[in-house]
Tab-separated table of C-alpha atoms in Angstrom:
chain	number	residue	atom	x	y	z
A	12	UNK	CA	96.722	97.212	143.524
A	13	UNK	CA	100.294	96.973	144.500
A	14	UNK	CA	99.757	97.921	148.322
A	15	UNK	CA	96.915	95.257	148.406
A	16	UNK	CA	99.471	92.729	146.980
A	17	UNK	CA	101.971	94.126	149.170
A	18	UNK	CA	99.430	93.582	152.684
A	19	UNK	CA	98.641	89.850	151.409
A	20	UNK	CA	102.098	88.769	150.792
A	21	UNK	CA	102.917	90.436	154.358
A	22	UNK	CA	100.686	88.667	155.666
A	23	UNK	CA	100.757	84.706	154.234
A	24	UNK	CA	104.092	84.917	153.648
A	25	UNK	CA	106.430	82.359	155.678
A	26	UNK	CA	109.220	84.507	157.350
A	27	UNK	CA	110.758	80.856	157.684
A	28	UNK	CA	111.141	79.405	153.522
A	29	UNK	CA	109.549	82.560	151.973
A	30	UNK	CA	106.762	80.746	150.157
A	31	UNK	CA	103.197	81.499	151.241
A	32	UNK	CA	102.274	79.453	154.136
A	33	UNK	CA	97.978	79.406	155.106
A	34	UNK	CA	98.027	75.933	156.539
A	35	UNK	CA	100.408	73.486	157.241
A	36	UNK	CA	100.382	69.577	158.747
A	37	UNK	CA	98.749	69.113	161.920
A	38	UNK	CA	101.277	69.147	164.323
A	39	UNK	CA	101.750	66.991	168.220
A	40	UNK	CA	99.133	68.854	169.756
A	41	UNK	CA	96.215	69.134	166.432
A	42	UNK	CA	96.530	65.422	166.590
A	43	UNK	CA	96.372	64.915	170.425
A	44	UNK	CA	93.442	67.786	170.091
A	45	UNK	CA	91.540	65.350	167.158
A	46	UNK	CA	92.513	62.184	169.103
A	47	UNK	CA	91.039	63.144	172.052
A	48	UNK	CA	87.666	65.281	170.633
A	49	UNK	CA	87.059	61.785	168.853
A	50	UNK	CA	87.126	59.870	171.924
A	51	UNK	CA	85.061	62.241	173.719
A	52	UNK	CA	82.256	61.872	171.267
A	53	UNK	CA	82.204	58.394	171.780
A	54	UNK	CA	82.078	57.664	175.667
A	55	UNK	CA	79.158	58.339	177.922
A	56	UNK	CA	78.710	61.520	180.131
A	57	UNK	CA	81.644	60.502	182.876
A	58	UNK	CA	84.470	61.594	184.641
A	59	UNK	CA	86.551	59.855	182.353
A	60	UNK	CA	85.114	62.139	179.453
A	61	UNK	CA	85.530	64.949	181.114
A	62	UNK	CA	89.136	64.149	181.189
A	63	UNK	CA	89.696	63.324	178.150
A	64	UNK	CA	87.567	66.667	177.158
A	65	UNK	CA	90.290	68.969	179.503
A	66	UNK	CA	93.381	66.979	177.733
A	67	UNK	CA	91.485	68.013	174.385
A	68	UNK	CA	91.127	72.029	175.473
A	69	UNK	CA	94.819	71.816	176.787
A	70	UNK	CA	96.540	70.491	173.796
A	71	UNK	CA	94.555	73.029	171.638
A	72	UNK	CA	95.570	75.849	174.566
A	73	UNK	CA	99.227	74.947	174.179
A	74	UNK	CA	98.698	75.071	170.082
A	75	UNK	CA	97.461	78.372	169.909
A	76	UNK	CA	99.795	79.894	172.477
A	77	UNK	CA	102.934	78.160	170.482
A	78	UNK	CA	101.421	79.736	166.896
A	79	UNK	CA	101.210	83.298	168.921
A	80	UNK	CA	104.625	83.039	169.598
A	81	UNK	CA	106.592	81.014	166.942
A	82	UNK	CA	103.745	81.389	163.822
A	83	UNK	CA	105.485	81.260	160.555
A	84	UNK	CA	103.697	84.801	159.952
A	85	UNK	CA	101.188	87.095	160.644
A	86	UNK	CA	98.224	85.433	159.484
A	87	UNK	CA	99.068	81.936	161.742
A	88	UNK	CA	99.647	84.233	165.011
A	89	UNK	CA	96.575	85.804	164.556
A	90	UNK	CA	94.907	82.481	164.056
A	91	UNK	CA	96.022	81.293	167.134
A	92	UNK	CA	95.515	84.772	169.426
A	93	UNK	CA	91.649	83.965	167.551
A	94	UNK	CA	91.770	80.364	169.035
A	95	UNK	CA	92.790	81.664	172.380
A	96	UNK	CA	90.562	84.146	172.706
A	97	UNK	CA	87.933	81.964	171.279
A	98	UNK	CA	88.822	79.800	174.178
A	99	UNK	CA	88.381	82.041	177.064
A	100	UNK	CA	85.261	83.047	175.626
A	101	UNK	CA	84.020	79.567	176.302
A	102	UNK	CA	85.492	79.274	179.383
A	103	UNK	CA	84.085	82.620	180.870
A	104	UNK	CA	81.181	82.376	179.445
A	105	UNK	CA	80.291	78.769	180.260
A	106	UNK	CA	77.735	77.908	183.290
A	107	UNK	CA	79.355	75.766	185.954
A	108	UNK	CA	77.420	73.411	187.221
């Protein structure tokens, strides 16, 4: 039982404060992500959505790379290499029109 407890404190455990660390508060580009996924949803199919869609998929790009390389531990850097892979899925797998 010890090694378990060992592996889940490795890998929740801030390497920042020490203190487990699973979620924390939306940061510049969560919100700019929310702000502009909200807007989408409410205009009509346009250019302007489209924008606003990119500036959505950017901020959350730049979010994910900046938790792979600065994540408080293991568990947020692997959240955000999941994110930006999860991404480039999409993205290669999406038709183009």
């Amino acid at each position: 039982m010890s090694r378990r407890k060992d592996r889940l404190d490795w890998m929740f455990r801030s390497r920042e404060n020490g203190r487990i660390t699973i979620g924390q508060a939306a940061n510049l580009e969560q919100k700019i992500f929310s702000g502009a996924t909200l807007v989408g949803v409410m205009l009509p199919a346009s250019k302007l959505r489209t924008g606003v869609g990119v500036v959505a998929v950017l901020a959350l790009v730049v979010w994910a790379v900046d938790e792979i390389a600065r994540g408080v531990n293991p568990f947020r850097r692997i959240l955000g290499g999941a994110a930006l892979g999860g991404l480039t899925l999409l993205a290669v797998r999406r038709p183009r029109d």
